[in-house]
């Protein structure tokens, strides 16, 4: 309902948290205290962030972390919201997400994050399935959690 004035007002007043933090960084600067992380980050850009057309704000936000090594994956994880967790859809969802799981495995980074925590879970499940063992990554569901780790939390 793009012509609905209420939808327009809500849209104008809403930002993704990564977008919000990048705007703060550009206008006021971030708080001091960001430190390098032990290991790189594999960052999945979920479908909804592309649909919202705000760009790679998660990657832009994480680049404020000193000396960060980021591998960006901009491809469907196969999860599809609640669709991918349904028993009858799971095998198809894993198959669709196989290229992302393989890219994440190949990157070999210490952290995996996605703007969609369900997609992050799904990627880890795919990595486990295709590697035959649990992935050796430090768990982080959302890019904001990576930023908080760089602040020491």
XYZ file of C-alpha atoms in Angstrom:
153
model
C 0.000 0.000 0.000
C 2.605 2.550 -1.103
C 0.026 5.332 -1.459
C -1.250 5.021 2.127
C -0.174 8.123 4.089
C 0.223 6.096 7.297
C 2.601 3.705 5.537
C 4.568 6.642 4.126
C 4.845 8.237 7.575
C 5.963 4.981 9.196
C 8.493 4.346 6.446
C 9.960 7.853 6.790
C 10.368 7.346 10.555
C 11.898 3.852 10.413
C 15.521 2.761 9.964
C 17.371 -0.492 10.217
C 19.633 -0.454 13.295
C 22.788 -0.731 11.170
C 21.623 2.189 9.048
C 20.925 4.165 12.244
C 24.406 3.472 13.663
C 26.113 4.410 10.375
C 24.190 7.701 10.371
C 25.331 8.400 13.946
C 28.924 7.544 12.999
C 28.809 9.971 10.073
C 27.146 12.838 11.926
C 28.338 12.615 15.542
C 30.959 9.875 15.512
C 30.956 6.637 17.468
C 32.033 6.310 21.081
C 35.716 5.621 21.600
C 36.832 2.150 22.536
C 36.434 -0.005 19.427
C 39.150 -2.665 19.351
C 40.151 -5.179 16.685
C 38.481 -8.578 16.849
C 40.199 -11.910 17.096
C 39.385 -13.259 13.635
C 37.438 -12.117 10.610
C 33.707 -11.812 10.046
C 31.571 -13.510 7.425
C 28.629 -11.179 6.923
C 25.495 -12.387 5.176
C 23.328 -9.631 3.719
C 19.785 -10.976 3.946
C 17.170 -10.648 1.239
C 15.089 -8.201 3.254
C 17.959 -5.704 3.476
C 18.290 -5.765 -0.297
C 14.512 -5.400 -0.664
C 14.571 -2.385 1.670
C 17.225 -0.886 -0.611
C 19.444 0.648 2.066
C 22.634 -0.866 0.740
C 25.353 -2.663 2.628
C 24.889 -0.764 5.890
C 25.879 -3.791 7.998
C 29.255 -3.990 6.224
C 29.658 -0.215 6.357
C 28.955 -0.250 10.105
C 31.423 -3.081 10.769
C 34.170 -1.281 8.862
C 34.376 1.126 11.810
C 35.986 -1.734 13.763
C 39.779 -1.324 13.490
C 41.608 -3.816 11.240
C 38.447 -5.807 10.547
C 38.484 -8.480 7.858
C 34.992 -8.869 6.362
C 33.774 -11.406 3.832
C 30.393 -10.233 2.509
C 27.933 -12.781 1.124
C 25.060 -11.219 -0.756
C 22.977 -14.235 -1.704
C 19.839 -15.990 -0.457
C 20.500 -18.218 2.556
C 17.518 -20.372 1.584
C 15.733 -19.727 4.855
C 12.858 -17.597 3.581
C 11.510 -16.498 6.959
C 9.346 -19.123 8.617
C 9.240 -21.135 5.375
C 12.679 -22.675 5.888
C 11.977 -23.999 9.371
C 8.923 -25.951 8.297
C 9.738 -29.666 8.320
C 8.395 -30.195 4.807
C 10.535 -27.335 3.412
C 13.767 -27.760 5.354
C 15.661 -29.975 2.888
C 14.821 -27.636 0.014
C 15.844 -24.629 2.114
C 19.189 -26.253 2.954
C 19.760 -27.026 -0.725
C 19.000 -23.433 -1.757
C 21.348 -22.154 0.950
C 24.185 -24.527 0.060
C 26.220 -21.901 -1.890
C 26.077 -19.518 1.082
C 27.075 -22.239 3.556
C 29.973 -23.237 1.330
C 31.128 -19.611 0.947
C 30.952 -19.144 4.714
C 32.945 -22.341 5.289
C 35.533 -21.355 2.704
C 35.976 -17.902 4.265
C 37.082 -19.542 7.502
C 36.319 -16.487 9.601
C 35.888 -16.539 13.363
C 32.440 -14.932 13.295
C 29.300 -15.329 11.222
C 26.607 -12.687 11.290
C 23.520 -11.806 9.307
C 20.982 -9.014 9.455
C 18.535 -11.908 9.820
C 19.282 -14.078 12.880
C 17.194 -16.917 11.401
C 19.375 -16.860 8.292
C 22.492 -16.985 10.513
C 21.144 -20.148 12.166
C 20.333 -21.611 8.767
C 23.821 -20.883 7.417
C 25.377 -22.599 10.440
C 23.095 -25.611 9.885
C 24.182 -25.744 6.253
C 27.851 -25.492 7.205
C 27.401 -28.371 9.625
C 25.589 -30.412 7.000
C 28.156 -29.854 4.257
C 31.272 -29.983 6.451
C 30.004 -33.005 8.364
C 30.824 -31.340 11.681
C 29.859 -28.302 13.689
C 31.451 -25.153 12.252
C 34.319 -23.689 14.250
C 33.045 -20.140 14.462
C 32.204 -17.836 17.308
C 28.476 -17.326 17.241
C 26.983 -13.905 16.524
C 23.499 -13.612 15.146
C 23.427 -9.949 14.143
C 26.093 -7.469 12.971
C 25.314 -5.209 15.950
C 26.548 -8.032 18.188
C 29.874 -7.966 16.344
C 30.099 -4.229 17.016
C 29.402 -4.786 20.718
C 32.163 -7.441 20.833
C 34.557 -4.866 19.379
C 33.568 -2.596 22.271
C 34.488 -5.406 24.675
C 31.016 -6.632 25.600
